[in-house]
Coordinates of C-alpha atoms in Angstrom, one line a residue:
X71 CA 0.0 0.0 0.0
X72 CA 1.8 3.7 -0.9
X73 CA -0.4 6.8 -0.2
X74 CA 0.5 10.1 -1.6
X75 CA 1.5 12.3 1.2
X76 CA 0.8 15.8 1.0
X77 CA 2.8 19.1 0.6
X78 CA 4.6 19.9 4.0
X79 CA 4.7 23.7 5.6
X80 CA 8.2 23.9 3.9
X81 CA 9.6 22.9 0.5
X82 CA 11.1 19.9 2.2
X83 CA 10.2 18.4 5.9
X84 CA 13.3 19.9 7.8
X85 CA 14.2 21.6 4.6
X86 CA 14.1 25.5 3.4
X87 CA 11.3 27.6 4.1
X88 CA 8.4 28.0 1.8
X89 CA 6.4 31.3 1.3
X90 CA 4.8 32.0 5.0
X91 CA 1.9 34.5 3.7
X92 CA -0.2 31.4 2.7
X93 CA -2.5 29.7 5.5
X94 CA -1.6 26.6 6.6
X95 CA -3.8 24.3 8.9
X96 CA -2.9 21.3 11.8
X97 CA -6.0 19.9 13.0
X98 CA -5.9 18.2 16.5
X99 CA -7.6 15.4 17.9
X100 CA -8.5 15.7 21.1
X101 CA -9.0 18.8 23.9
X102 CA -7.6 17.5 26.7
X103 CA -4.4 18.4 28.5
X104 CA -2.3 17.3 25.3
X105 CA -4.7 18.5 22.7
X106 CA -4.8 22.1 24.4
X107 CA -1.4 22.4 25.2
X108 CA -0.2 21.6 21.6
X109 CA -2.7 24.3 20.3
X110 CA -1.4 27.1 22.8
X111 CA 2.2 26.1 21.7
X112 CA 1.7 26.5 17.7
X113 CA -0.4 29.8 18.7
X114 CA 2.3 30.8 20.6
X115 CA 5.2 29.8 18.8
X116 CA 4.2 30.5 15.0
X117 CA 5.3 33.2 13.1
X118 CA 3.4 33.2 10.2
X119 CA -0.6 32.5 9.5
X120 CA -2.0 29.1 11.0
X121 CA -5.3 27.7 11.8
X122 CA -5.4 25.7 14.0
X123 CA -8.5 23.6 14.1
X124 CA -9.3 21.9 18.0
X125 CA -11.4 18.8 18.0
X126 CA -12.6 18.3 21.1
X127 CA -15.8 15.4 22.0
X128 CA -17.1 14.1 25.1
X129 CA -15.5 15.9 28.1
X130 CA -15.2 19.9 28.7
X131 CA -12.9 21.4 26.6
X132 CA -9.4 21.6 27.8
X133 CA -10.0 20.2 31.3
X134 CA -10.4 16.8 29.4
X135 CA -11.2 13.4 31.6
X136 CA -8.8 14.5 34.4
X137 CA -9.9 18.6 35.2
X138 CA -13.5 17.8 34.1
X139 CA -14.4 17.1 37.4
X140 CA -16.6 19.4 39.5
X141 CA -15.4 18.4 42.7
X142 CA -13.9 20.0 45.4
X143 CA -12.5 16.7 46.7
X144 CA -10.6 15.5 43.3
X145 CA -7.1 16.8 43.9
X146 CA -4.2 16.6 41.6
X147 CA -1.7 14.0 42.8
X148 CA 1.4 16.4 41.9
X149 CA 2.2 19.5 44.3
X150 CA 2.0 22.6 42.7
X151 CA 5.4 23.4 42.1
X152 CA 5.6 21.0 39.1
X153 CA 2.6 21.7 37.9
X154 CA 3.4 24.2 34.7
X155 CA 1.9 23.5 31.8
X156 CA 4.6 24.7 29.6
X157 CA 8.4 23.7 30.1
X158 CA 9.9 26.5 29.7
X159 CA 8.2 28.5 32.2
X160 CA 8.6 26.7 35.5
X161 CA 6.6 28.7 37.9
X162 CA 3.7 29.6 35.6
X163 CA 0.8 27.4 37.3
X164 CA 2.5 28.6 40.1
X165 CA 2.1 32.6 39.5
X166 CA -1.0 32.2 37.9
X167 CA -2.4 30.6 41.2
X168 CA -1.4 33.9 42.9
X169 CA -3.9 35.5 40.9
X170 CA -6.4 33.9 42.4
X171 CA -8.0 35.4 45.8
X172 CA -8.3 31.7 47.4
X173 CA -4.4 31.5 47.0
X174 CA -2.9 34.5 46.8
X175 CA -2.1 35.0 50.9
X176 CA -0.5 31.6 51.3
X177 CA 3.0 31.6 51.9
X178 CA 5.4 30.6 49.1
X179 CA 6.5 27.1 50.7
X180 CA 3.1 26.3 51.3
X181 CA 1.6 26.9 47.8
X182 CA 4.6 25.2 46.3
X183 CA 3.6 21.9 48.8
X184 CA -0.1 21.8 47.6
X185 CA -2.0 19.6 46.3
X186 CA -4.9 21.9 44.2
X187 CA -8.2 20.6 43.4
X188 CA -8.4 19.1 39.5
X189 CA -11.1 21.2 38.6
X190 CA -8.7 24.4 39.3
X191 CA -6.1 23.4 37.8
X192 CA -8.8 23.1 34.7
X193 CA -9.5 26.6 34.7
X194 CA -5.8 27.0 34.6
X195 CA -5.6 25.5 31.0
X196 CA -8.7 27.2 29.8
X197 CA -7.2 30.3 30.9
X198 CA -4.1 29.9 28.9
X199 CA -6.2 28.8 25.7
X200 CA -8.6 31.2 26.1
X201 CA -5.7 33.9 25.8
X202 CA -5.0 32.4 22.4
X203 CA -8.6 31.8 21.0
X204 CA -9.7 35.5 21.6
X205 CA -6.3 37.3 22.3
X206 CA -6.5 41.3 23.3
X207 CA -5.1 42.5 19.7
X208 CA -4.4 40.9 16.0
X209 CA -0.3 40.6 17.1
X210 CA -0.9 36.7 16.5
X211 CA -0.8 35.8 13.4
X212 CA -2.4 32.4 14.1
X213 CA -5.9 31.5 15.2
X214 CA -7.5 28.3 17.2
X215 CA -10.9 27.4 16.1
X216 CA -12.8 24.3 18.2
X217 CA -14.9 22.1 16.9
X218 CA -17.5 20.2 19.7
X219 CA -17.2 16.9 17.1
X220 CA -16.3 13.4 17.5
X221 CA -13.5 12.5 14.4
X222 CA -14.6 9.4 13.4
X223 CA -12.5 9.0 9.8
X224 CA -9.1 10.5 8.1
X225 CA -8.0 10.0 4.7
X226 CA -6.3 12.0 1.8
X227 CA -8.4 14.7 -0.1
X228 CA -7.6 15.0 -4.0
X229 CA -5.4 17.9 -3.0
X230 CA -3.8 16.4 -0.8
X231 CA -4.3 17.2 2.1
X232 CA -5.8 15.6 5.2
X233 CA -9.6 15.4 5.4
X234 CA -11.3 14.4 8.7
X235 CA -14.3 12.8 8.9
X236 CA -16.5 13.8 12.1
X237 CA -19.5 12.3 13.8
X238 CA -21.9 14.6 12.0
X239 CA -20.9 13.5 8.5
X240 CA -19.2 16.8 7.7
X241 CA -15.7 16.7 7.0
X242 CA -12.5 19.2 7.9
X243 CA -9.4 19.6 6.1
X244 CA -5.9 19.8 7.1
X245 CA -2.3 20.0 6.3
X246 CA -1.2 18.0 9.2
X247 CA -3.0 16.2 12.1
X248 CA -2.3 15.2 15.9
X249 CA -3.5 12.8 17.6
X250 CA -4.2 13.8 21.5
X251 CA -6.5 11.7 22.1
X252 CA -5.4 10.4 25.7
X253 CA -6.5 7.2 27.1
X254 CA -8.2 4.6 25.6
X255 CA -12.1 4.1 27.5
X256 CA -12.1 1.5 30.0
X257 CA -12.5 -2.1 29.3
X258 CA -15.7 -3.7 30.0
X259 CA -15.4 -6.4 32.2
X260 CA -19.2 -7.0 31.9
X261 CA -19.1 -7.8 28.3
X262 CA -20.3 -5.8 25.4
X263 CA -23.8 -5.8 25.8
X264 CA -24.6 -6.1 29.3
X265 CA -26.5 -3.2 31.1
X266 CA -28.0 -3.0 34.1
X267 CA -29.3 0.4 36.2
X268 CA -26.3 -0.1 38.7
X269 CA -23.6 -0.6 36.9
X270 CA -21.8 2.2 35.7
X271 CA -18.7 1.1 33.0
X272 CA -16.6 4.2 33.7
X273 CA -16.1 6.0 36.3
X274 CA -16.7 9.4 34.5
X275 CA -20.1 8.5 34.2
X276 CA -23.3 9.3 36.0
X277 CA -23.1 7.0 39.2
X278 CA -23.6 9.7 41.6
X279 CA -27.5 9.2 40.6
X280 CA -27.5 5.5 41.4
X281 CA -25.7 5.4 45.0
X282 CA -28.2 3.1 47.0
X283 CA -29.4 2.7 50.3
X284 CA -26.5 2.9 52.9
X285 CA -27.8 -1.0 53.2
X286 CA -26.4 -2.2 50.0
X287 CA -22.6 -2.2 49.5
X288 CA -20.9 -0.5 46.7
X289 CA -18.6 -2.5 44.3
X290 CA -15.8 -0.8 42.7
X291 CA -13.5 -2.7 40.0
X292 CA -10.4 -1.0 40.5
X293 CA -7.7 -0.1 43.4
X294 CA -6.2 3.1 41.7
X295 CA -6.5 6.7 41.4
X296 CA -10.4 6.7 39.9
X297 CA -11.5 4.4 42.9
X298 CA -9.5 7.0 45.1
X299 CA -11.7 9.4 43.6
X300 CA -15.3 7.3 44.4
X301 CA -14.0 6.5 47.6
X302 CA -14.0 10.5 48.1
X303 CA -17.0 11.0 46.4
X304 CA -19.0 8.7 48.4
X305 CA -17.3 10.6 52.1
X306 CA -18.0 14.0 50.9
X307 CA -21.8 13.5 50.3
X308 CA -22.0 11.3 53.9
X309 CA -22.7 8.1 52.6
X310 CA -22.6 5.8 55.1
X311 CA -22.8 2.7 53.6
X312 CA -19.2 -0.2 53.0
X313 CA -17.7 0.1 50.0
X314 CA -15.9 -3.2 48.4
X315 CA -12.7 -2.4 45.8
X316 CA -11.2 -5.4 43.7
X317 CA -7.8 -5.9 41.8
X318 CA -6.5 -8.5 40.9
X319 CA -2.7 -7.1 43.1
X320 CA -5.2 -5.6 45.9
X321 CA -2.9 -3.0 46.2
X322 CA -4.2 0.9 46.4
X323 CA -2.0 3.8 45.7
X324 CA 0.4 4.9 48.1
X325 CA 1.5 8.2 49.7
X326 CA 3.3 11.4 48.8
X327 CA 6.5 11.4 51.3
X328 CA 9.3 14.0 51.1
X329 CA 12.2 13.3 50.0
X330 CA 15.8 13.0 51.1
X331 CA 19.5 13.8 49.6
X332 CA 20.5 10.0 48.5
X333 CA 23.2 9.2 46.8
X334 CA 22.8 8.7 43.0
X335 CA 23.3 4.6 42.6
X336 CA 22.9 4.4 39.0
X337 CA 25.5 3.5 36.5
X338 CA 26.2 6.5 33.8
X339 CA 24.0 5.0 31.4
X340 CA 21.0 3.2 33.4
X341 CA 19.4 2.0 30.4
X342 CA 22.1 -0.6 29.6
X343 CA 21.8 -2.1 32.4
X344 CA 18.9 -4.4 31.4
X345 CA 15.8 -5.7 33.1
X346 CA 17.3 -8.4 35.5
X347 CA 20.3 -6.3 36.4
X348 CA 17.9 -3.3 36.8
X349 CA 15.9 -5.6 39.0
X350 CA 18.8 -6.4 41.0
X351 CA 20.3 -2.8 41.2
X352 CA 16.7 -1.3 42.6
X353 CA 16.0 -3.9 45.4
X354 CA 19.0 -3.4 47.2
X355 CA 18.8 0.2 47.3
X356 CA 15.1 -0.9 48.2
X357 CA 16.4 -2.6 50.9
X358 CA 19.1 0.2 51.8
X359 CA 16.5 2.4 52.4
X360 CA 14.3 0.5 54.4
X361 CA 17.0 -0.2 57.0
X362 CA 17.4 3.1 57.4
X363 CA 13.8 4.0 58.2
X364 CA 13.6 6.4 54.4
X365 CA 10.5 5.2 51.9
X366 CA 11.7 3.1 48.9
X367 CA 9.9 5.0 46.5
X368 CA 12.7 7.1 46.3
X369 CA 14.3 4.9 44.1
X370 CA 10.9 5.2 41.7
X371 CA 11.9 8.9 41.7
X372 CA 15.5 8.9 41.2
X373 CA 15.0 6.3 38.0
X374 CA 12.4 9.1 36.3
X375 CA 14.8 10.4 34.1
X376 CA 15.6 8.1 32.3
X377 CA 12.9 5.2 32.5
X378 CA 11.8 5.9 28.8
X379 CA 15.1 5.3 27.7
X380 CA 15.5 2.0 30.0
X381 CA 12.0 0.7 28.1
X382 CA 13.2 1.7 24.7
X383 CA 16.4 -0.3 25.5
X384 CA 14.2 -3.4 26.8
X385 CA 13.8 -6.3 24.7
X386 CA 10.4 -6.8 24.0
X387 CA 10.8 -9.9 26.1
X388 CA 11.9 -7.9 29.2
X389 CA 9.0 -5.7 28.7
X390 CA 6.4 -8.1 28.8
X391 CA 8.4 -9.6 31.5
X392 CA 8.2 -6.0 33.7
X393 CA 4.4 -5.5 32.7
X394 CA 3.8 -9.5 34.4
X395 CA 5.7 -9.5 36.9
X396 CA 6.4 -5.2 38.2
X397 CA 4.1 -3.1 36.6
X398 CA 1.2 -3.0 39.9
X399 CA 4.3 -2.7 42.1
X400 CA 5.6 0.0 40.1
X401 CA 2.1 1.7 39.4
X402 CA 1.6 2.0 43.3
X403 CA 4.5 3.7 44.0
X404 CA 4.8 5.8 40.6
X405 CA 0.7 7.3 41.2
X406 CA 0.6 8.5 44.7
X407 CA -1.5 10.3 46.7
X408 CA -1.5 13.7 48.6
X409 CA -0.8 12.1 52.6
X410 CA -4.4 13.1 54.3
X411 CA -6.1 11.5 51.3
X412 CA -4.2 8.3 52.1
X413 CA -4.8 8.7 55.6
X414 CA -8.5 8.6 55.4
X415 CA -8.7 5.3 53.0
X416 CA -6.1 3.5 55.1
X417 CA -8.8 4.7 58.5
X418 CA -11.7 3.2 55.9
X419 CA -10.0 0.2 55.5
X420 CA -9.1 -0.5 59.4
X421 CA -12.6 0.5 60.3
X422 CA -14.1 -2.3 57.5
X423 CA -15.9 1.4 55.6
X424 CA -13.7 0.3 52.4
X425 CA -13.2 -3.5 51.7
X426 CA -10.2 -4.0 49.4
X427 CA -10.5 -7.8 48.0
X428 CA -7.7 -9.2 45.9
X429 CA -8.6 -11.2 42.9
X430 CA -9.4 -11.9 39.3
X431 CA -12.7 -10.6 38.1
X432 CA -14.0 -13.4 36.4
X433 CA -17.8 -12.3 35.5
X434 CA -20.0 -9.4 36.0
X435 CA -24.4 -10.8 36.2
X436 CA -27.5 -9.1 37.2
X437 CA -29.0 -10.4 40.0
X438 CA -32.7 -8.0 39.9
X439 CA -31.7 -4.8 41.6
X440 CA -28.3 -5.5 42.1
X441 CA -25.1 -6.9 40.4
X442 CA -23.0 -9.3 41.0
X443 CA -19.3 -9.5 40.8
X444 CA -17.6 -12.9 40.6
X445 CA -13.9 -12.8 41.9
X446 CA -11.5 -15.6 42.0
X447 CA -8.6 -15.8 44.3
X448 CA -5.0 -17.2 43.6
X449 CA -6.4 -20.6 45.1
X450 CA -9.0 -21.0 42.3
X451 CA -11.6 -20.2 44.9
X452 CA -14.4 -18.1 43.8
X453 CA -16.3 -15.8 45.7
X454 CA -19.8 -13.6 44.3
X455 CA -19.9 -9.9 45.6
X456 CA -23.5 -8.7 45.6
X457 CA -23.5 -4.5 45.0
X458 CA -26.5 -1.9 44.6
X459 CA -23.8 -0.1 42.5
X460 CA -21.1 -1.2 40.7
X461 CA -18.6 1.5 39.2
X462 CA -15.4 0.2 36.4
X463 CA -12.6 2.0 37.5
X464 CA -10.0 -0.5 36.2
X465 CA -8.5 1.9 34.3
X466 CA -7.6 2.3 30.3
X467 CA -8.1 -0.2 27.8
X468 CA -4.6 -1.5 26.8
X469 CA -5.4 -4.0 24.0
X470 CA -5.1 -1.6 21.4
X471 CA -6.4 -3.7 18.5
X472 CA -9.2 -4.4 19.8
X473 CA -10.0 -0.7 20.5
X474 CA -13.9 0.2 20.4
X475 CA -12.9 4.1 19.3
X476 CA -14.5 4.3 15.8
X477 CA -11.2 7.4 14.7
X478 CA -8.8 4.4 15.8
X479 CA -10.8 1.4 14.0
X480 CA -10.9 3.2 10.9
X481 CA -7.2 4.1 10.6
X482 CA -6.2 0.6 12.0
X483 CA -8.5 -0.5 8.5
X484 CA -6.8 2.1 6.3
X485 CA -3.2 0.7 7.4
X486 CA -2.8 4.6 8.3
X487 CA -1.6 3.3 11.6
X488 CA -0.2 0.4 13.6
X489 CA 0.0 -1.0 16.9
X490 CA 3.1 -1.0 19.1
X491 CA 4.5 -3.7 19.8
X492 CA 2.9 -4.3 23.1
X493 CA -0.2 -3.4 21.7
X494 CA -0.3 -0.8 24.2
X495 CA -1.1 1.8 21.8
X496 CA 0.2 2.9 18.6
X497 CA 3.8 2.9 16.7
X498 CA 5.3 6.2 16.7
X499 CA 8.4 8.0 15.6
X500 CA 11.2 9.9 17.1
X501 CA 9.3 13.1 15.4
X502 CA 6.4 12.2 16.7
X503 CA 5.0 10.7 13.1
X504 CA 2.8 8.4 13.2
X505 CA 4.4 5.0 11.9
X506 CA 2.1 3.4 9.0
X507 CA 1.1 -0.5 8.4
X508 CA 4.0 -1.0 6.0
X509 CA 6.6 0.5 8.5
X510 CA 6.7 4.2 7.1
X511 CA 6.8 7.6 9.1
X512 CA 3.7 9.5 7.8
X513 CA 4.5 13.4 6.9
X514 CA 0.9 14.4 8.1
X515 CA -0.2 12.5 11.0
X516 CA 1.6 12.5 14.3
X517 CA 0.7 11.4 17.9
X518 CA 1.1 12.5 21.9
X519 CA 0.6 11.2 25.2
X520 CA -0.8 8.2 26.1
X521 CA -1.1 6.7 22.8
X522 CA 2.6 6.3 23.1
X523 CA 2.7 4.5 26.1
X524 CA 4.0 1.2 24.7
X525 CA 6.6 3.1 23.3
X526 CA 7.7 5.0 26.0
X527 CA 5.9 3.5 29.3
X528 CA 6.3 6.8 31.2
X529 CA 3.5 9.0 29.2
X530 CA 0.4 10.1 30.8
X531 CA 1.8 12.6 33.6
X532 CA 1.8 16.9 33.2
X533 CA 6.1 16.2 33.1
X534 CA 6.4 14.4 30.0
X535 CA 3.2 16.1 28.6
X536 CA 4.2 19.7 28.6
X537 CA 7.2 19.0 27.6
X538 CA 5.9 16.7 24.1
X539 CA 3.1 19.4 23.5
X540 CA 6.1 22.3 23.1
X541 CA 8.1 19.9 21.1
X542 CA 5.5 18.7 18.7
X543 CA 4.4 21.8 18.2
X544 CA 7.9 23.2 17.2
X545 CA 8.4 20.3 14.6
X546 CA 4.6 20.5 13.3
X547 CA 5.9 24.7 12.5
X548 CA 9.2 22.7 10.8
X549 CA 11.5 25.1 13.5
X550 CA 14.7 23.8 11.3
X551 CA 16.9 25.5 14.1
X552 CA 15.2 23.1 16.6
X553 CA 16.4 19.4 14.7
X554 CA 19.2 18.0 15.8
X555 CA 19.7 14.3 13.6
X556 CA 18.9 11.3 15.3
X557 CA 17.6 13.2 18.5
X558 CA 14.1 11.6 19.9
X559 CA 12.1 14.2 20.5
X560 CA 9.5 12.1 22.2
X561 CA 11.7 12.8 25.5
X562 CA 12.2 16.2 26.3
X563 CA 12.2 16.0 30.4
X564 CA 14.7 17.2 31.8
X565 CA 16.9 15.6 35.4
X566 CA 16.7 18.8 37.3
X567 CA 13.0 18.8 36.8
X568 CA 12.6 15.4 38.0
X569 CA 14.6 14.2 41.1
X570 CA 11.9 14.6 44.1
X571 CA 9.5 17.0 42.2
X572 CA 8.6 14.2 39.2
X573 CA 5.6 12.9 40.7

């Protein structure tokens, strides 16, 4: 299969410049964190006419799934202090928090310490896109237009040019295309087809209209951050009812400590070191630290900078190796939580409020008003939880073949894209381009964020976001000054920004 690809911004990809009076257009996918942040950066950073065209479906526009919510309760899991949006200007979350009455008296070490409710931090990114949507003069020379649409399609127009197919039928076209999508939905452990009035299969949805009778326990399928957030949920409005989580580690996120000067124990380059040396390496400093009272996670942090090189350099072997056998272990310790929020679950859970039952989810029934979770234990033994509301928090889908996105299941079909080799999510380049079905770097479709995370593993936090929205942009505007040969943009984070802080 060969596509004709169409005419880059410049006379060649990283090549000379082309005339910069005409309008060029990049259309993104998605209006999340990634998706907004991208858009601000080309806004920001072009210096000739662009439109950029903002696709955003399903959740507010950019607050996305994570600063959607509208409650007071759902705090980001990173301290303020690393909380930017934009690499290059470390404090900016942080001064633009100051503008705000509710913050403006605390003192500097405290603000940088806390932990800031998700739907703030939302406002935050609207704020910055709104200053590039309507801006106070005609300075910028390009302009973001949103479209509330679902892309459903994308294929070449006889020009040339990208042409997205939306949920309406009508069709956009572009020069170039990114894919910020974010997380795939959840998977449904129920099967397909199965509804039932309590059972909710994402989180996101509308379960605070189904809680029942304090009488009737509440089943979540999950131990991680979005069952942190139920669990939260359900205290703020006084239910007073038991609430069961299930995984099949058992293990919930845990806490936020501060950090302490340790020696730096890895080699000069980490990522050679390999999975069973790496293995080896991070239990005895594990063990180090244990013995002399300090949290292990420390050793979590101090590998941050460079774990997306150590993955690259994993066969895919030791990958699937790592995702068996460390991945929940890792997960635990990577996501964790502000201390007072892990304070009250660990209070539920020694006062039998929250239930946290370890197992594999083996079948999800309706039983008349209620539904019925069967969960088998390491034994083989199988035991049937009975809820009056059951909530799927087990997180994103990571079998990304069989995605049930109808954007993705049309470009898997065109051979546009590919699976990574994980089938975590899809193969992409060094540039960010999108890698075809035959092998090929596309020159007009490109990805961010999660959709990388087979490829990189550490992609989904504001860190590594911020830092591939400025980047993507830049190579999207062909910034020949910025390409260095052979450099993989897809990692832009940098140590000093990491050790302690990269939570």
């Amino acid at each position: 299969m060969t596509h004709s690809q169409p005419e880059p911004f410049y006379s060649g990809r990283r090549g000379v410049r082309k005339d910069r009076t005409l309008m060029k257009t990049v259309a993104i996918i998605g209006g999340g964190f990634s998706g907004t942040m991208a858009a601000v950066n080309l806004a920001r950073l072009s210096d000739g006419p662009l439109c950029i065209q903002l696709i955003n479906d399903r959740y507010p526009l950019g607050r996305g799934v994570a600063y959607g919510t509208k409650r007071e309760e759902h705090l980001l899991n990173v301290a303020a202090r690393n909380m930017s949006a934009v690499p290059d200007h470390a404090n900016h979350f942080l001064d633009w928090l100051r503008t705000r009455v509710d913050y403006s008296d605390l003192p500097d070490p405290q603000l940088r310490e806390t932990y800031v409710p998700r739907r703030i931090y939302g406002d935050y990114l609207r704020s910055i896109l709104a200053n590039y949507m309507q801006p106070i003069d005609s300075h910028h020379p390009a302009e973001i237009r949103v479209v509330e649409n679902e892309a459903v399609d994308i294929d070449y127009s006889f020009d040339g040019s990208a042409e997205i197919t939306l949920r309406d039928g009508s069709t956009l076209e572009a020069d170039r295309v990114l894919l910020a999508t974010g997380n795939q939905p959840p998977t449904s452990l129920a099967g397909e087809d199965f509804t039932h009035p309590a059972y909710c299969a994402d989180p996101w949805g509308n379960w605070m209209e189904k809680i029942p009778d304090p009488d009737q326990d509440i089943i979540v399928l999950g131990t991680g951050l979005s069952m942190i957030d139920v669990f939260l949920t359900l205290s703020e409005l006084g239910w007073e009812g038991n609430m069961i989580a299930v995984s099949h580690n058992g293990m919930i996120p845990q806490a936020h400590f501060r950090g302490i000067e340790y020696p730096d124990f890895l080699p000069e380059e980490p990522e050679s070191l390999g999975l069973e040396n790496l293995v080896q390496l991070l239990e005895k400093h594990c063990r180090q630290l244990q013995r002399i009272g300090e949290n292990p996670g420390i050793v979590v942090d101090r590998l941050r900078p460079h774990t997306q090189r150590i993955w690259q350099q994993f066969d895919l072997e030791e990958k699937q190796e790592f995702l068996k056998r460390y991945a929940a272990r890792w997960n635990v310790i990577r996501h964790r939580i502000a201390q007072p929020i892990h304070q009250r679950v660990t209070e539920a859970i020694t006062e039998g409020r929250l239930k946290v039952v370890r197992g594999r989810i083996t079948g999800v029934t309706s039983q008349n008003d209620q539904v019925v979770v069967d969960v088998q234990n390491k034994t083989g033994l199988t035991q049937s939880l009975e809820g009056g509301l059951v909530i799927n928090c087990t997180g994103p889908n990571c079998g990304f073949s069989g995605t049930s996105v109808p954007l993705f299941q049309n470009l898997l079909k065109r051979g546009l894209i590919r699976p990574d080799e994980l089938d975590m999510g899809i193969d992409v380049g060094a540039d960010f381009a999108v890698i075809d079905a035959e092998g090929n770097p596309s020159e007009f479709l490109f990805a961010v964020g999660p959709l990388m995370k087979g490829t990189l593993w550490e992609t989904t936090a504001v860190p590594e976001l911020r830092g591939q929205a400025m980047r993507v942009a830049q190579l999207l505007l062909d910034d020949v000054a910025l390409v260095t040969p052979g450099h993989d943009y897809r990692m832009s984070v940098e140590e000093e920004h990491v050790i302690e802080y990269y939570i």
